Amino acid sequence: SSELTQDPAVSVALGQTIRITCQGDSLRNYYASWYQQRPGQAPTPVIYNRNNRPSGIPARFSGSSSGTTATLTITGAQAEDEADYYCASRDNTGGHLEVFGPGTTVTIL
Amino acid sequence: QVQLQESGPGLVKPSQTLSLTCTVSGDSISSGSYYWSWIRQPAGKRPEWIGRIYISGTTDYNPSLKSRVAMSIDASKNQFYLNLTSVTAADTATYYCARVTYSSSVLYRDWGRGILVTVSS
């Protein structure tokens, strides 16, 4: 199956560490990429190729992967990190397909 | 810095065809370094990949939409296009165009601001 799953929501205190997971069979073959989406805005990439950050993304964002699970970690969460986070991957098992996870809503307390 | 801008009607009647244009600035669509994709997102839901096109005209579409989708590209105008036929209310969403690279992961590197398309009579 090409489906990706994520926990619906996570809440952490300011300055704490957030870990968001994404699970799916396609992650055995391809790394996930991660996107931050604030209300009313387009998604913005924060991690790709397991643990690469696009230019301008703070170093507190990091990624890891093991088996069918990818993890986005935000170390020392800031108020501006409150957003929805989506993982994405591709799956070539039945022809080319790209999929997004259902998203995790991050709340900073 | 590359910019992408979606344009088209914000309201489409059921059974009609949704047609959108993505205009790219700050990069040549014919450079061959990127794929160009359409993604949509219903309110409160996850993004959904619609499909991609390369400068050669090669396309891949989401199987769930394949029978209704067509994408094309015009390098002379630095634009690419989306046509979605026989729309229903389920096609109501914000539609984004994106510049995409592929390596160990797919990377939707740059996005347009999105255009809300409502399907209603």
PDB file of C-alpha atoms in Angstrom:
ATOM      1  CA  SER A   1       0.000   0.000   0.000  1.00  0.00           C
ATOM      2  CA  SER A   2       1.170   3.527  -0.805  1.00  0.00           C
ATOM      3  CA  GLU A   3      -0.763   5.086   2.099  1.00  0.00           C
ATOM      4  CA  LEU A   4       1.061   7.174   4.705  1.00  0.00           C
ATOM      5  CA  THR A   5      -0.153   7.556   8.283  1.00  0.00           C
ATOM      6  CA  GLN A   6       0.568  10.220  10.901  1.00  0.00           C
ATOM      7  CA  ASP A   7      -0.633  10.984  14.406  1.00  0.00           C
ATOM      8  CA  PRO A   8      -3.370  13.627  14.173  1.00  0.00           C
ATOM      9  CA  ALA A   9      -2.031  16.058  16.759  1.00  0.00           C
ATOM     10  CA  VAL A  10       0.759  16.755  19.225  1.00  0.00           C
ATOM     11  CA  SER A  11       1.137  19.446  21.881  1.00  0.00           C
ATOM     12  CA  VAL A  12       4.366  20.517  23.552  1.00  0.00           C
ATOM     13  CA  ALA A  13       5.537  23.301  25.804  1.00  0.00           C
ATOM     14  CA  LEU A  14       7.642  26.094  24.360  1.00  0.00           C
ATOM     15  CA  GLY A  15      11.266  24.990  24.117  1.00  0.00           C
ATOM     16  CA  GLN A  16      10.523  21.282  24.295  1.00  0.00           C
ATOM     17  CA  THR A  17      11.225  18.684  21.609  1.00  0.00           C
ATOM     18  CA  ILE A  18       8.574  17.571  19.125  1.00  0.00           C
ATOM     19  CA  ARG A  19       8.735  14.254  17.289  1.00  0.00           C
ATOM     20  CA  ILE A  20       6.283  13.594  14.460  1.00  0.00           C
ATOM     21  CA  THR A  21       6.197  10.209  12.781  1.00  0.00           C
ATOM     22  CA  CYS A  22       5.054   9.083   9.367  1.00  0.00           C
ATOM     23  CA  GLN A  23       4.549   5.420   8.507  1.00  0.00           C
ATOM     24  CA  GLY A  24       4.120   3.710   5.175  1.00  0.00           C
ATOM     25  CA  ASP A  25       5.412   0.844   3.072  1.00  0.00           C
ATOM     26  CA  SER A  26       6.807   3.227   0.444  1.00  0.00           C
ATOM     27  CA  LEU A  27       9.271   4.523   3.041  1.00  0.00           C
ATOM     28  CA  ARG A  28      11.235   1.276   2.689  1.00  0.00           C
ATOM     29  CA  ASN A  29      12.354   2.495  -0.748  1.00  0.00           C
ATOM     30  CA  TYR A  30      12.205   6.287  -0.554  1.00  0.00           C
ATOM     31  CA  TYR A  31      12.759   8.836   2.170  1.00  0.00           C
ATOM     32  CA  ALA A  32       9.903  11.067   3.198  1.00  0.00           C
ATOM     33  CA  SER A  33       9.932  14.797   2.704  1.00  0.00           C
ATOM     34  CA  TRP A  34       8.257  17.028   5.283  1.00  0.00           C
ATOM     35  CA  TYR A  35       6.189  20.188   4.848  1.00  0.00           C
ATOM     36  CA  GLN A  36       5.045  22.869   7.263  1.00  0.00           C
ATOM     37  CA  GLN A  37       1.733  24.576   6.541  1.00  0.00           C
ATOM     38  CA  ARG A  38       0.483  27.560   8.448  1.00  0.00           C
ATOM     39  CA  PRO A  39      -3.172  28.603   8.135  1.00  0.00           C
ATOM     40  CA  GLY A  40      -3.960  30.196   4.809  1.00  0.00           C
ATOM     41  CA  GLN A  41      -0.523  29.481   3.369  1.00  0.00           C
ATOM     42  CA  ALA A  42       0.954  27.001   0.948  1.00  0.00           C
ATOM     43  CA  PRO A  43       3.034  24.159   2.379  1.00  0.00           C
ATOM     44  CA  THR A  44       6.755  24.843   2.772  1.00  0.00           C
ATOM     45  CA  PRO A  45       9.392  22.090   2.729  1.00  0.00           C
ATOM     46  CA  VAL A  46      11.397  21.668   5.930  1.00  0.00           C
ATOM     47  CA  ILE A  47      13.165  18.291   5.411  1.00  0.00           C
ATOM     48  CA  TYR A  48      13.986  16.092   2.415  1.00  0.00           C
ATOM     49  CA  ASN A  49      16.318  13.171   1.655  1.00  0.00           C
ATOM     50  CA  ARG A  50      16.027  11.907   5.222  1.00  0.00           C
ATOM     51  CA  ASN A  51      17.789  14.850   6.905  1.00  0.00           C
ATOM     52  CA  ASN A  52      18.424  17.714   4.481  1.00  0.00           C
ATOM     53  CA  ARG A  53      17.050  21.167   5.155  1.00  0.00           C
ATOM     54  CA  PRO A  54      16.184  23.604   2.355  1.00  0.00           C
ATOM     55  CA  SER A  55      17.871  26.956   2.554  1.00  0.00           C
ATOM     56  CA  GLY A  56      16.417  29.127   5.319  1.00  0.00           C
ATOM     57  CA  ILE A  57      15.029  26.310   7.461  1.00  0.00           C
ATOM     58  CA  PRO A  58      16.349  26.504  11.045  1.00  0.00           C
ATOM     59  CA  ALA A  59      18.675  23.825  12.311  1.00  0.00           C
ATOM     60  CA  ARG A  60      16.175  22.849  15.016  1.00  0.00           C
ATOM     61  CA  PHE A  61      14.383  20.872  12.269  1.00  0.00           C
ATOM     62  CA  SER A  62      15.857  17.432  11.608  1.00  0.00           C
ATOM     63  CA  GLY A  63      14.761  14.163  10.074  1.00  0.00           C
ATOM     64  CA  SER A  64      15.453  10.482  10.457  1.00  0.00           C
ATOM     65  CA  SER A  65      14.191   7.241   9.014  1.00  0.00           C
ATOM     66  CA  SER A  66      14.103   3.562   9.908  1.00  0.00           C
ATOM     67  CA  GLY A  67      12.283   0.865   8.008  1.00  0.00           C
ATOM     68  CA  THR A  68       8.784   2.096   7.228  1.00  0.00           C
ATOM     69  CA  THR A  69       8.881   5.016   9.653  1.00  0.00           C
ATOM     70  CA  ALA A  70      10.139   8.549   9.077  1.00  0.00           C
ATOM     71  CA  THR A  71      10.460  11.029  11.927  1.00  0.00           C
ATOM     72  CA  LEU A  72      10.542  14.813  11.920  1.00  0.00           C
ATOM     73  CA  THR A  73      12.101  16.280  15.058  1.00  0.00           C
ATOM     74  CA  ILE A  74      11.874  19.901  16.161  1.00  0.00           C
ATOM     75  CA  THR A  75      14.390  20.487  18.955  1.00  0.00           C
ATOM     76  CA  GLY A  76      13.514  23.472  21.098  1.00  0.00           C
ATOM     77  CA  ALA A  77      10.108  24.260  19.630  1.00  0.00           C
ATOM     78  CA  GLN A  78       9.286  27.913  19.030  1.00  0.00           C
ATOM     79  CA  ALA A  79       5.894  29.591  18.911  1.00  0.00           C
ATOM     80  CA  GLU A  80       6.211  30.013  15.142  1.00  0.00           C
ATOM     81  CA  ASP A  81       6.498  26.239  14.726  1.00  0.00           C
ATOM     82  CA  GLU A  82       2.788  25.891  15.487  1.00  0.00           C
ATOM     83  CA  ALA A  83       1.396  24.555  12.207  1.00  0.00           C
ATOM     84  CA  ASP A  84       0.275  21.466  10.347  1.00  0.00           C
ATOM     85  CA  TYR A  85       3.045  19.128   9.224  1.00  0.00           C
ATOM     86  CA  TYR A  86       2.680  16.723   6.300  1.00  0.00           C
ATOM     87  CA  CYS A  87       4.972  13.968   5.136  1.00  0.00           C
ATOM     88  CA  ALA A  88       5.143  13.015   1.477  1.00  0.00           C
ATOM     89  CA  SER A  89       6.648  10.173  -0.471  1.00  0.00           C
ATOM     90  CA  ARG A  90       6.579   8.508  -3.830  1.00  0.00           C
ATOM     91  CA  ASP A  91       5.730   4.946  -4.669  1.00  0.00           C
ATOM     92  CA  ASN A  92       6.714   3.321  -7.952  1.00  0.00           C
ATOM     93  CA  THR A  93       5.398  -0.145  -7.200  1.00  0.00           C
ATOM     94  CA  GLY A  94       2.365   0.250  -9.431  1.00  0.00           C
ATOM     95  CA  GLY A  95       3.464   3.061 -11.684  1.00  0.00           C
ATOM     96  CA  HIS A  96       4.428   6.513 -10.539  1.00  0.00           C
ATOM     97  CA  LEU A  97       2.422   7.810  -7.568  1.00  0.00           C
ATOM     98  CA  GLU A  98       3.063  10.491  -4.991  1.00  0.00           C
ATOM     99  CA  VAL A  99       1.222  10.626  -1.697  1.00  0.00           C
ATOM    100  CA  PHE A 100       0.885  12.846   1.357  1.00  0.00           C
ATOM    101  CA  GLY A 101       0.228  11.808   4.928  1.00  0.00           C
ATOM    102  CA  PRO A 102      -2.912  13.047   6.701  1.00  0.00           C
ATOM    103  CA  GLY A 103      -0.970  15.663   8.618  1.00  0.00           C
ATOM    104  CA  THR A 104      -0.077  16.345  12.255  1.00  0.00           C
ATOM    105  CA  THR A 105      -1.289  19.502  13.943  1.00  0.00           C
ATOM    106  CA  VAL A 106       1.385  20.874  16.258  1.00  0.00           C
ATOM    107  CA  THR A 107       0.312  23.103  19.143  1.00  0.00           C
ATOM    108  CA  ILE A 108       2.863  24.992  21.219  1.00  0.00           C
ATOM    109  CA  LEU A 109       1.654  25.503  24.769  1.00  0.00           C
TER     110      LEU A 109
ATOM    111  CA  GLN B   1      14.151  33.385  -6.837  1.00  0.00           C
ATOM    112  CA  VAL B   2      11.525  31.318  -8.597  1.00  0.00           C
ATOM    113  CA  GLN B   3       7.879  32.245  -8.262  1.00  0.00           C
ATOM    114  CA  LEU B   4       4.842  30.278  -9.361  1.00  0.00           C
ATOM    115  CA  GLN B   5       1.394  31.793  -9.831  1.00  0.00           C
ATOM    116  CA  GLU B   6      -1.822  29.902 -10.400  1.00  0.00           C
ATOM    117  CA  SER B   7      -4.600  31.522 -12.392  1.00  0.00           C
ATOM    118  CA  GLY B   8      -8.021  30.545 -13.646  1.00  0.00           C
ATOM    119  CA  PRO B   9     -11.685  30.687 -12.702  1.00  0.00           C
ATOM    120  CA  GLY B  10     -12.553  30.408  -9.038  1.00  0.00           C
ATOM    121  CA  LEU B  11     -15.980  28.963  -9.769  1.00  0.00           C
ATOM    122  CA  VAL B  12     -16.762  26.064 -12.086  1.00  0.00           C
ATOM    123  CA  LYS B  13     -20.144  24.464 -12.696  1.00  0.00           C
ATOM    124  CA  PRO B  14     -20.645  20.738 -12.121  1.00  0.00           C
ATOM    125  CA  SER B  15     -19.888  18.560 -15.154  1.00  0.00           C
ATOM    126  CA  GLN B  16     -17.753  21.293 -16.720  1.00  0.00           C
ATOM    127  CA  THR B  17     -13.978  21.440 -17.144  1.00  0.00           C
ATOM    128  CA  LEU B  18     -11.644  23.082 -14.645  1.00  0.00           C
ATOM    129  CA  SER B  19      -8.746  24.798 -16.428  1.00  0.00           C
ATOM    130  CA  LEU B  20      -5.812  26.348 -14.587  1.00  0.00           C
ATOM    131  CA  THR B  21      -2.557  27.983 -15.635  1.00  0.00           C
ATOM    132  CA  CYS B  22       0.690  28.118 -13.678  1.00  0.00           C
ATOM    133  CA  THR B  23       3.037  30.928 -14.685  1.00  0.00           C
ATOM    134  CA  VAL B  24       6.656  30.491 -13.663  1.00  0.00           C
ATOM    135  CA  SER B  25       9.042  33.386 -13.167  1.00  0.00           C
ATOM    136  CA  GLY B  26      12.647  33.431 -12.036  1.00  0.00           C
ATOM    137  CA  ASP B  27      13.451  30.123 -13.735  1.00  0.00           C
ATOM    138  CA  SER B  28      13.128  28.716 -17.223  1.00  0.00           C
ATOM    139  CA  ILE B  29      10.583  25.917 -17.370  1.00  0.00           C
ATOM    140  CA  SER B  30      12.655  24.396 -20.170  1.00  0.00           C
ATOM    141  CA  SER B  31      15.865  24.138 -18.127  1.00  0.00           C
ATOM    142  CA  GLY B  32      15.182  20.445 -17.694  1.00  0.00           C
ATOM    143  CA  SER B  33      16.183  20.474 -14.056  1.00  0.00           C
ATOM    144  CA  TYR B  34      12.708  20.133 -12.610  1.00  0.00           C
ATOM    145  CA  TYR B  35       9.341  18.503 -12.944  1.00  0.00           C
ATOM    146  CA  TRP B  36       6.238  20.643 -12.659  1.00  0.00           C
ATOM    147  CA  SER B  37       3.307  19.401 -10.630  1.00  0.00           C
ATOM    148  CA  TRP B  38      -0.258  20.151  -9.676  1.00  0.00           C
ATOM    149  CA  ILE B  39      -1.430  19.445  -6.136  1.00  0.00           C
ATOM    150  CA  ARG B  40      -4.805  20.171  -4.598  1.00  0.00           C
ATOM    151  CA  GLN B  41      -6.009  20.424  -1.032  1.00  0.00           C
ATOM    152  CA  PRO B  42      -9.649  20.414   0.083  1.00  0.00           C
ATOM    153  CA  ALA B  43     -10.283  22.589   3.112  1.00  0.00           C
ATOM    154  CA  GLY B  44      -9.081  20.869   6.275  1.00  0.00           C
ATOM    155  CA  LYS B  45      -7.652  17.858   4.428  1.00  0.00           C
ATOM    156  CA  ARG B  46      -4.290  16.612   3.255  1.00  0.00           C
ATOM    157  CA  PRO B  47      -2.755  17.689  -0.038  1.00  0.00           C
ATOM    158  CA  GLU B  48      -3.428  15.370  -2.964  1.00  0.00           C
ATOM    159  CA  TRP B  49      -0.969  14.937  -5.818  1.00  0.00           C
ATOM    160  CA  ILE B  50      -2.767  15.379  -9.131  1.00  0.00           C
ATOM    161  CA  GLY B  51       0.125  14.797 -11.507  1.00  0.00           C
ATOM    162  CA  ARG B  52       3.369  16.018 -12.993  1.00  0.00           C
ATOM    163  CA  ILE B  53       4.784  17.089 -16.330  1.00  0.00           C
ATOM    164  CA  TYR B  54       8.302  17.396 -17.684  1.00  0.00           C
ATOM    165  CA  ILE B  55       9.479  19.799 -20.340  1.00  0.00           C
ATOM    166  CA  SER B  56       9.464  16.931 -22.848  1.00  0.00           C
ATOM    167  CA  GLY B  57       5.706  16.700 -22.330  1.00  0.00           C
ATOM    168  CA  THR B  58       5.939  13.418 -20.423  1.00  0.00           C
ATOM    169  CA  THR B  59       3.216  13.180 -17.817  1.00  0.00           C
ATOM    170  CA  ASP B  60       2.218  11.042 -14.846  1.00  0.00           C
ATOM    171  CA  TYR B  61      -1.165  11.310 -13.215  1.00  0.00           C
ATOM    172  CA  ASN B  62      -2.726  10.148  -9.985  1.00  0.00           C
ATOM    173  CA  PRO B  63      -4.595   6.945 -10.895  1.00  0.00           C
ATOM    174  CA  SER B  64      -7.643   8.183  -8.993  1.00  0.00           C
ATOM    175  CA  LEU B  65      -7.932  11.144 -11.399  1.00  0.00           C
ATOM    176  CA  LYS B  66      -6.244   9.805 -14.511  1.00  0.00           C
ATOM    177  CA  SER B  67      -9.401   9.456 -16.602  1.00  0.00           C
ATOM    178  CA  ARG B  68     -10.247  13.157 -16.116  1.00  0.00           C
ATOM    179  CA  VAL B  69      -6.843  14.906 -16.025  1.00  0.00           C
ATOM    180  CA  ALA B  70      -4.655  16.380 -18.716  1.00  0.00           C
ATOM    181  CA  MET B  71      -1.547  18.502 -18.262  1.00  0.00           C
ATOM    182  CA  SER B  72       0.389  20.430 -20.858  1.00  0.00           C
ATOM    183  CA  ILE B  73       3.322  22.784 -20.991  1.00  0.00           C
ATOM    184  CA  ASP B  74       4.307  25.822 -23.078  1.00  0.00           C
ATOM    185  CA  ALA B  75       7.970  26.659 -22.747  1.00  0.00           C
ATOM    186  CA  SER B  76       7.608  29.803 -24.869  1.00  0.00           C
ATOM    187  CA  LYS B  77       5.265  31.247 -22.266  1.00  0.00           C
ATOM    188  CA  ASN B  78       6.981  29.632 -19.283  1.00  0.00           C
ATOM    189  CA  GLN B  79       3.627  28.171 -18.303  1.00  0.00           C
ATOM    190  CA  PHE B  80       2.077  24.813 -17.639  1.00  0.00           C
ATOM    191  CA  TYR B  81      -1.554  23.873 -17.460  1.00  0.00           C
ATOM    192  CA  LEU B  82      -4.136  21.656 -15.801  1.00  0.00           C
ATOM    193  CA  ASN B  83      -7.443  20.483 -17.250  1.00  0.00           C
ATOM    194  CA  LEU B  84      -9.810  18.461 -15.094  1.00  0.00           C
ATOM    195  CA  THR B  85     -12.997  17.339 -16.804  1.00  0.00           C
ATOM    196  CA  SER B  86     -16.438  16.411 -15.498  1.00  0.00           C
ATOM    197  CA  VAL B  87     -15.956  18.152 -12.171  1.00  0.00           C
ATOM    198  CA  THR B  88     -18.165  17.585  -9.143  1.00  0.00           C
ATOM    199  CA  ALA B  89     -18.354  19.166  -5.709  1.00  0.00           C
ATOM    200  CA  ALA B  90     -15.652  16.727  -4.603  1.00  0.00           C
ATOM    201  CA  ASP B  91     -13.204  18.644  -6.805  1.00  0.00           C
ATOM    202  CA  THR B  92     -13.632  21.796  -4.725  1.00  0.00           C
ATOM    203  CA  ALA B  93     -10.189  22.582  -3.304  1.00  0.00           C
ATOM    204  CA  THR B  94      -7.247  24.939  -3.295  1.00  0.00           C
ATOM    205  CA  TYR B  95      -5.116  24.044  -6.288  1.00  0.00           C
ATOM    206  CA  TYR B  96      -1.354  24.554  -6.142  1.00  0.00           C
ATOM    207  CA  CYS B  97       1.336  24.312  -8.772  1.00  0.00           C
ATOM    208  CA  ALA B  98       4.814  23.318  -7.659  1.00  0.00           C
ATOM    209  CA  ARG B  99       8.390  22.933  -8.871  1.00  0.00           C
ATOM    210  CA  VAL B 100       9.631  19.456  -8.010  1.00  0.00           C
ATOM    211  CA  THR B 101      12.888  17.522  -7.805  1.00  0.00           C
ATOM    212  CA  TYR B 102      13.448  13.809  -7.279  1.00  0.00           C
ATOM    213  CA  SER B 103      16.317  12.081  -5.546  1.00  0.00           C
ATOM    214  CA  SER B 104      16.047   9.866  -2.474  1.00  0.00           C
ATOM    215  CA  SER B 105      12.793  11.659  -1.804  1.00  0.00           C
ATOM    216  CA  VAL B 106      10.346  13.736  -3.747  1.00  0.00           C
ATOM    217  CA  LEU B 107      10.776  17.429  -2.949  1.00  0.00           C
ATOM    218  CA  TYR B 108       8.066  19.944  -3.742  1.00  0.00           C
ATOM    219  CA  ARG B 109      10.653  22.671  -3.637  1.00  0.00           C
ATOM    220  CA  ASP B 110       8.586  25.720  -4.528  1.00  0.00           C
ATOM    221  CA  TRP B 111       4.829  26.283  -4.442  1.00  0.00           C
ATOM    222  CA  GLY B 112       2.456  28.848  -5.803  1.00  0.00           C
ATOM    223  CA  ARG B 113       0.158  30.615  -3.366  1.00  0.00           C
ATOM    224  CA  GLY B 114      -2.746  28.464  -4.491  1.00  0.00           C
ATOM    225  CA  ILE B 115      -6.100  29.209  -6.065  1.00  0.00           C
ATOM    226  CA  LEU B 116      -9.399  28.221  -4.508  1.00  0.00           C
ATOM    227  CA  VAL B 117     -11.673  26.550  -7.021  1.00  0.00           C
ATOM    228  CA  THR B 118     -15.266  25.938  -6.030  1.00  0.00           C
ATOM    229  CA  VAL B 119     -17.507  23.603  -7.997  1.00  0.00           C
ATOM    230  CA  SER B 120     -21.067  24.773  -7.702  1.00  0.00           C
ATOM    231  CA  SER B 121     -24.024  25.626  -9.879  1.00  0.00           C
TER     232      SER B 121
END
